[in-house]
Coordinates of N, CA and C in Angstrom, one line a residue:
E11 N 5.2 41.9 31.7 CA 5.2 42.3 29.7 C 5.3 43.9 30.1
P12 N 5.7 43.8 28.7 CA 6.3 45.6 28.5 C 4.5 46.6 28.8
G13 N 5.3 47.7 29.1 CA 3.7 48.4 30.1 C 3.5 47.9 31.7
D14 N 3.7 47.1 32.1 CA 3.7 46.4 34.0 C 4.8 47.2 34.1
V15 N 4.3 47.6 35.5 CA 4.8 49.3 36.2 C 6.4 48.4 36.5
W16 N 6.4 46.9 36.1 CA 7.1 46.3 36.7 C 9.0 46.4 35.7
F17 N 8.0 46.0 34.6 CA 8.5 45.7 33.2 C 10.0 46.1 32.8
D18 N 9.8 47.4 33.9 CA 11.2 48.7 32.7 C 12.1 48.6 34.1
K19 N 12.0 48.3 35.3 CA 12.3 48.1 36.7 C 13.7 46.5 36.5
V20 N 12.7 45.7 35.3 CA 13.1 43.9 36.0 C 13.9 44.2 34.5
R21 N 13.8 45.0 33.8 CA 14.8 45.0 32.4 C 16.4 45.5 32.2
D22 N 15.9 46.4 33.1 CA 16.8 48.1 33.4 C 18.1 46.7 34.2
W23 N 17.7 46.0 35.1 CA 18.4 45.4 36.3 C 18.8 44.4 35.7
Q24 N 17.8 43.8 34.8 CA 19.0 42.7 34.7 C 19.5 42.7 33.3
Q25 N 19.7 43.9 32.9 CA 20.8 44.7 31.7 C 21.8 45.2 32.4
R26 N 22.1 45.8 33.6 CA 23.3 46.2 34.8 C 23.8 45.3 35.1
E27 N 22.5 44.0 35.8 CA 22.8 43.1 36.1 C 24.3 42.2 35.7
V28 N 23.7 41.7 34.3 CA 24.9 40.9 33.3 C 26.2 41.9 32.7
A29 N 25.8 43.2 33.0 CA 27.5 43.3 32.7 C 28.2 44.1 33.7
S30 N 27.2 43.9 35.1 CA 28.5 43.6 36.2 C 28.9 42.9 36.4
R31 N 28.1 41.3 36.4 CA 29.0 40.0 36.5 C 30.7 40.3 35.4
A32 N 30.4 41.0 34.1 CA 30.8 40.6 33.1 C 32.1 40.9 33.8
A33 N 32.1 42.3 34.6 CA 32.5 43.6 34.8 C 33.7 42.7 36.3
Q34 N 32.4 41.4 36.7 CA 33.5 41.4 38.2 C 33.6 40.0 37.5
D35 N 33.3 39.1 36.5 CA 34.4 38.3 36.7 C 35.5 38.6 35.7
A36 N 36.3 39.7 35.1 CA 37.0 39.7 34.0 C 38.5 40.5 35.3
E37 N 37.1 41.1 36.4 CA 38.1 42.3 37.4 C 39.0 40.2 38.8
Q38 N 37.9 39.6 38.5 CA 38.4 38.6 39.9 C 39.0 37.4 39.5
A39 N 39.1 38.0 37.6 CA 39.9 36.5 36.7 C 41.7 37.8 37.0
H40 N 41.4 39.1 37.4 CA 42.7 39.8 37.9 C 43.5 39.4 38.6
E41 N 42.5 39.3 40.0 CA 41.6 39.4 41.1 C 42.1 41.3 41.7
H42 N 41.7 42.4 40.9 CA 41.9 43.7 40.9 C 40.9 44.5 41.9
F43 N 41.0 43.5 43.5 CA 39.7 44.4 44.1 C 40.3 44.3 45.3
A44 N 39.8 45.9 45.6 CA 40.7 45.9 47.2 C 40.8 45.2 48.3
E45 N 41.7 44.4 48.8 CA 41.5 43.9 50.4 C 41.1 44.2 51.0
G46 N 40.4 44.1 51.7 CA 39.4 43.8 53.5 C 38.6 44.9 52.4
S47 N 38.0 44.6 51.2 CA 36.7 44.7 50.8 C 35.5 44.1 50.6
L48 N 33.9 43.9 50.7 CA 32.6 43.2 50.5 C 33.4 42.0 49.2
R49 N 33.9 42.5 47.8 CA 34.4 41.2 47.5 C 35.4 41.2 48.0
S50 N 35.9 41.1 47.9 CA 37.6 40.9 48.5 C 37.1 39.3 49.6
A51 N 36.3 39.5 50.5 CA 36.4 38.8 51.4 C 34.5 37.7 50.9
F52 N 34.2 38.1 49.5 CA 32.6 37.6 49.0 C 33.3 36.3 48.2
V53 N 35.0 37.0 47.6 CA 35.1 35.6 46.4 C 36.6 34.5 47.8
K54 N 36.9 35.1 48.7 CA 37.6 34.4 49.6 C 36.6 33.6 50.6
F55 N 35.6 33.3 50.7 CA 34.6 32.8 51.0 C 34.0 32.0 50.1
S56 N 33.7 32.5 48.9 CA 33.1 31.4 48.5 C 34.1 30.5 47.9
R57 N 35.8 30.9 47.2 CA 36.6 29.8 46.8 C 36.9 29.3 48.8
E58 N 36.9 29.2 49.3 CA 37.5 28.5 50.9 C 35.8 27.3 51.0
E59 N 34.5 28.3 50.0 CA 33.4 26.5 50.5 C 33.5 25.8 49.1
R60 N 34.3 26.2 48.4 CA 34.0 25.7 47.5 C 35.1 24.1 47.2
R61 N 36.7 24.6 47.9 CA 37.7 23.5 47.9 C 37.1 22.2 49.2
K62 N 36.2 23.2 50.7 CA 35.4 22.4 51.4 C 34.7 21.4 50.8
L63 N 33.7 21.5 50.0 CA 32.6 21.1 49.4 C 33.7 19.9 48.1
A64 N 34.9 20.6 47.4 CA 35.2 19.8 46.4 C 35.7 18.8 47.4
Q65 N 36.4 18.9 48.9 CA 37.2 17.6 49.4 C 36.5 16.3 49.7
Q66 N 34.5 17.2 49.9 CA 33.8 16.2 50.2 C 33.8 15.4 48.6
F67 N 33.6 16.0 47.8 CA 32.8 15.3 46.9 C 34.0 14.0 46.6
V68 N 35.4 13.9 46.9 CA 36.6 13.5 46.5 C 36.6 12.6 47.7
A69 N 36.5 12.4 49.0 CA 36.4 11.5 50.0 C 34.8 10.9 48.8
W70 N 33.7 11.3 48.4 CA 32.4 10.6 48.2 C 33.0 9.7 47.4
A71 N 33.5 9.9 46.7 CA 33.8 9.5 45.4 C 35.0 8.7 45.3
Q72 N 35.8 8.5 46.1 CA 36.2 7.0 46.7 C 36.4 6.1 47.3
E73 N 35.0 6.4 48.1 CA 34.0 5.4 48.8 C 33.9 4.7 47.2
Q74 N 32.8 5.5 46.4 CA 32.6 5.0 45.7 C 33.1 3.8 45.0
A75 N 34.3 4.6 44.8 CA 35.2 3.7 43.8 C 35.1 2.8 44.2
M76 N 35.3 2.2 45.7 CA 36.1 1.0 46.3 C 34.6 -0.5 46.1
I77 N 33.4 0.7 46.2 CA 32.9 -0.9 45.8 C 32.6 -0.8 44.6
Y78 N 32.7 0.1 43.7 CA 32.0 -0.1 41.9 C 33.4 -0.6 40.7
Y79 N 34.7 -0.3 41.6 CA 35.8 -0.2 40.8 C 35.6 -2.1 39.9
R80 N 36.3 -1.8 38.3 CA 36.2 -3.4 38.2 C 37.5 -3.3 37.2
F81 N 37.8 -4.5 37.6 CA 40.0 -4.6 36.5 C 39.3 -3.8 34.4
D82 N 40.0 -3.3 34.4 CA 39.8 -3.5 32.8 C 40.9 -4.8 32.2
E83 N 40.3 -5.5 32.0 CA 41.2 -6.7 30.9 C 41.7 -6.1 30.1
K84 N 41.3 -5.0 29.2 CA 42.4 -4.6 28.2 C 43.5 -3.7 29.0
Q85 N 44.8 -3.5 28.4 CA 45.1 -3.3 29.0 C 46.5 -2.8 28.3
N86 N 46.1 -2.6 26.4 CA 46.6 -2.2 25.6 C 46.1 -0.6 25.7
L87 N 46.6 0.5 25.8 CA 46.1 2.3 25.2 C 45.0 1.9 23.8
A88 N 45.5 1.4 23.0 CA 44.0 1.4 21.6 C 43.4 0.4 21.8
G89 N 43.3 -0.5 23.0 CA 41.7 -1.5 22.8 C 40.7 -1.0 23.5
D90 N 41.2 0.0 24.7 CA 40.4 0.3 25.9 C 39.7 1.4 25.9
E91 N 38.5 1.6 25.2 CA 37.9 2.6 25.2 C 37.2 2.7 26.7
W92 N 37.1 3.8 26.4 CA 36.7 4.9 27.8 C 35.3 4.9 27.8
P93 N 34.8 4.2 28.5 CA 33.1 5.2 28.7 C 32.4 6.3 28.6
T94 N 31.6 6.1 29.2 CA 30.5 7.8 29.0 C 29.8 7.1 29.7
S95 N 29.4 9.0 30.5 CA 28.6 8.7 31.8 C 27.5 7.5 31.3
H96 N 26.5 7.4 31.0 CA 26.0 6.9 30.7 C 26.2 5.4 30.6
D97 N 27.4 4.7 30.1 CA 28.1 3.1 30.4 C 28.4 3.3 31.4
L98 N 28.8 4.0 32.5 CA 29.9 4.2 33.4 C 28.4 3.4 34.4
F99 N 27.1 4.1 34.1 CA 25.6 3.8 35.3 C 25.3 2.0 34.8
E100 N 25.4 2.1 33.4 CA 24.6 1.6 32.8 C 25.5 -0.8 33.4
Q101 N 26.9 -0.4 33.1 CA 28.3 -0.9 33.8 C 28.3 -1.3 35.2
N102 N 27.6 -0.4 35.8 CA 27.5 -0.1 37.6 C 29.4 -0.4 37.8
G103 N 29.7 0.3 36.9 CA 32.0 0.1 37.6 C 31.9 0.3 36.4
D104 N 33.7 0.9 37.0 CA 34.9 0.3 35.3 C 36.4 0.7 36.2
D105 N 37.1 1.1 35.8 CA 38.2 1.1 36.2 C 38.7 2.8 36.6
C106 N 39.7 3.5 36.5 CA 40.0 4.9 36.8 C 39.1 5.5 35.3
D107 N 39.2 5.1 34.6 CA 38.3 5.7 33.1 C 37.0 6.2 33.0
G108 N 36.9 5.1 33.7 CA 35.6 5.5 33.9 C 34.6 5.8 35.2
L109 N 35.4 5.4 36.2 CA 34.6 6.1 38.2 C 35.6 7.0 37.9
D110 N 36.4 8.0 37.7 CA 36.8 9.5 37.0 C 35.9 10.4 36.8
L111 N 34.4 9.4 36.1 CA 33.8 10.7 35.6 C 32.6 10.7 36.9
I112 N 32.3 10.5 37.6 CA 31.7 10.7 39.3 C 32.3 12.2 40.1
A113 N 33.8 12.4 39.7 CA 34.2 13.5 39.9 C 33.6 14.1 38.7
Y114 N 33.8 14.0 37.6 CA 34.0 14.9 37.7 C 32.4 15.5 37.0
N115 N 31.7 15.4 36.8 CA 30.3 14.6 36.3 C 30.3 15.9 37.7
L116 N 30.0 15.2 38.5 CA 29.8 15.9 40.3 C 30.2 17.2 40.5
L117 N 31.3 17.6 39.9 CA 32.0 19.1 40.6 C 31.1 19.8 38.8
I118 N 30.6 19.7 38.4 CA 29.8 20.1 37.4 C 28.1 20.2 37.5
E119 N 28.2 18.7 37.9 CA 26.2 19.0 38.3 C 26.3 20.4 40.0
L120 N 27.1 20.2 39.9 CA 26.8 21.0 41.1 C 27.0 21.9 41.2
G121 N 27.6 22.6 40.0 CA 27.6 24.1 40.1 C 28.7 24.5 40.0
F122 N 30.3 23.9 40.0 CA 31.3 24.4 39.3 C 31.6 25.0 37.2
P123 N 32.1 25.7 37.8 CA 32.3 26.0 36.2 C 33.0 25.1 35.4
P124 N 32.0 25.0 34.1 CA 32.4 24.0 33.6 C 33.8 24.1 32.7
D125 N 34.1 25.0 32.2 CA 35.5 25.8 31.6 C 36.3 25.5 33.1
D126 N 36.2 25.0 34.4 CA 37.5 24.9 34.9 C 37.8 23.6 34.7
I127 N 36.5 22.8 34.6 CA 36.6 21.2 35.4 C 36.8 20.8 33.6
Y128 N 38.4 19.4 33.7 CA 38.4 18.8 32.4 C 39.2 17.6 33.2
R129 N 39.2 16.5 32.1 CA 39.3 15.3 32.2 C 41.5 15.2 32.1
A130 N 42.3 14.6 32.6 CA 43.3 14.5 32.2 C 44.1 13.0 32.3
V131 N 44.5 12.6 31.6 CA 44.9 11.3 31.2 C 46.9 11.9 31.5
I132 N 46.4 11.1 33.0 CA 48.5 11.1 33.7 C 49.4 10.4 33.6
R133 N 50.5 10.5 32.8 CA 51.5 9.4 32.8 C 52.6 9.8 34.3
R134 N 52.9 7.9 34.9 CA 53.5 8.1 35.4 C 55.2 8.2 35.4
D135 N 56.0 9.0 35.2 CA 57.4 9.5 34.6 C 58.2 8.0 34.5
H136 N 57.6 7.4 36.1 CA 58.8 6.3 36.3 C 59.2 5.0 35.5
D137 N 57.3 5.4 35.2 CA 56.8 3.4 34.9 C 55.6 3.6 33.2
G138 N 55.8 4.8 33.2 CA 55.4 5.2 32.3 C 53.9 4.8 32.0
E139 N 53.4 4.5 33.4 CA 52.0 4.2 33.5 C 51.2 5.3 33.7
F140 N 49.5 4.9 33.1 CA 49.1 6.3 33.2 C 47.6 6.0 34.5
H141 N 46.8 6.8 34.3 CA 46.1 7.4 35.7 C 44.9 8.4 34.5
M142 N 43.5 7.8 35.2 CA 43.1 9.5 34.5 C 42.4 10.0 35.1
V143 N 42.1 11.3 35.9 CA 41.8 12.7 37.2 C 41.1 13.7 36.1
T144 N 40.4 14.4 37.4 CA 40.0 15.5 36.8 C 40.6 16.2 36.9
L145 N 40.9 17.2 36.7 CA 41.4 18.5 37.3 C 40.8 19.9 37.3
W146 N 40.7 20.1 38.4 CA 39.7 21.0 39.0 C 40.6 22.3 38.8
F147 N 40.6 23.6 37.6 CA 41.4 24.4 37.5 C 41.2 26.1 38.0
E148 N 40.5 25.9 39.1 CA 40.6 27.0 40.0 C 41.6 28.1 39.8
D149 N 43.0 27.7 39.5 CA 44.1 27.9 39.6 C 44.3 27.6 37.8
A150 N 44.6 28.6 37.1 CA 44.8 28.7 35.5 C 46.1 27.6 35.5
E151 N 47.2 28.0 36.1 CA 48.5 27.8 36.2 C 48.9 26.3 36.9
D152 N 47.5 25.9 38.1 CA 47.8 24.6 38.9 C 46.7 24.3 39.2
P153 N 46.3 23.7 38.5 CA 45.3 22.7 38.6 C 44.7 22.0 40.1
W154 N 43.8 22.1 40.4 CA 43.4 20.7 41.8 C 43.8 19.5 40.8
V155 N 44.2 18.2 41.6 CA 43.5 17.3 41.4 C 43.4 16.9 41.5
I156 N 41.9 15.4 41.7 CA 40.8 15.2 41.5 C 40.6 13.8 41.5
D157 N 41.1 12.6 42.2 CA 41.6 11.5 42.2 C 41.0 11.0 42.5
T158 N 40.1 9.7 41.9 CA 38.6 8.8 42.1 C 38.9 7.7 42.7
T159 N 40.0 7.6 41.9 CA 40.2 5.9 42.5 C 40.9 6.0 43.2
G160 N 42.2 7.1 43.3 CA 43.7 6.4 44.4 C 44.7 6.4 44.1
G161 N 44.5 6.5 42.9 CA 45.8 5.7 42.3 C 47.3 6.7 42.5
M162 N 46.6 8.1 41.8 CA 47.4 8.8 42.1 C 48.1 10.1 43.6
T163 N 46.4 10.0 43.9 CA 46.5 10.1 46.1 C 45.2 10.1 46.3
L164 N 45.3 10.5 47.4 CA 43.9 10.3 48.0 C 43.3 11.3 48.5
K165 N 44.4 12.9 48.4 CA 43.1 14.3 48.8 C 43.9 15.1 47.5
M166 N 42.9 15.8 47.4 CA 43.2 16.6 47.4 C 44.5 17.7 46.7
L167 N 44.8 17.9 45.9 CA 46.3 18.4 46.0 C 46.0 19.0 44.8
R168 N 47.2 20.6 44.7 CA 47.5 21.2 42.9 C 48.6 19.9 42.6
L169 N 48.0 20.1 40.7 CA 49.1 19.0 39.8 C 50.7 19.2 40.5
S170 N 50.9 20.5 40.7 CA 52.8 21.1 41.1 C 53.2 20.2 42.3
E171 N 52.2 19.4 43.3 CA 53.3 18.7 44.4 C 53.0 17.1 43.9
F172 N 53.1 17.1 42.4 CA 53.0 15.4 41.7 C 54.3 15.4 41.2
P173 N 56.0 15.4 42.1 CA 56.9 15.6 41.0 C 57.2 14.0 39.9
G174 N 57.0 14.4 39.3 CA 57.2 11.9 38.2 C 55.7 12.3 38.0
W175 N 54.9 13.1 38.0 CA 53.8 12.9 37.2 C 53.5 13.5 35.7
T176 N 53.3 13.6 34.5 CA 53.2 14.8 33.5 C 51.4 14.6 32.5
P177 N 50.9 15.3 32.2 CA 49.5 15.5 32.1 C 49.8 14.2 30.7
A178 N 49.5 14.2 30.1 CA 49.6 12.8 29.0 C 48.4 14.0 28.2
V179 N 47.5 14.3 28.2 CA 46.2 14.7 27.3 C 45.7 15.7 28.6
I180 N 44.7 16.5 28.7 CA 43.8 16.9 29.6 C 42.4 17.7 28.2
F181 N 41.5 17.3 29.0 CA 40.2 17.9 28.1 C 39.1 17.7 28.3
N182 N 38.0 17.7 28.0 CA 36.4 18.3 29.1 C 35.8 17.6 27.6
A183 N 34.2 17.7 27.7 CA 33.4 17.5 27.0 C 33.3 18.4 26.0

């Protein structure tokens, strides 16, 4: 509280930390930091660990999808209502448009930046079939594809590694 020996010190640090994080975020977005620096090492380690964690999510989510996959009776696009997270858990399963919520929610719940996590309806070009996946925009130009049901991939790969698959719509909550 004001007047306390620590108040000014804490408030000063908070203000400087918020400004510092904003500057670091801007720096990191443009990757303007010296190679071989502590910041460079920190960013590299952080990215590697996030990728490992995301790969663990993929493996776990795909195991769950094998158990809780439910074939969707409604095959027309207009009649297929996508479940909410609540619906998914209440119904104890769904097809790709529901089970995709496992990866989407897990990434956000375990600390991935919500502004980097999106759901996507992807069209397979050769036959026009649609599939739902999660996209992690670690790289704004080429996101990671996280496919809970494995209809597109069983591995976490970049979208650019899927010629013949085109995003029809990308969105988040």
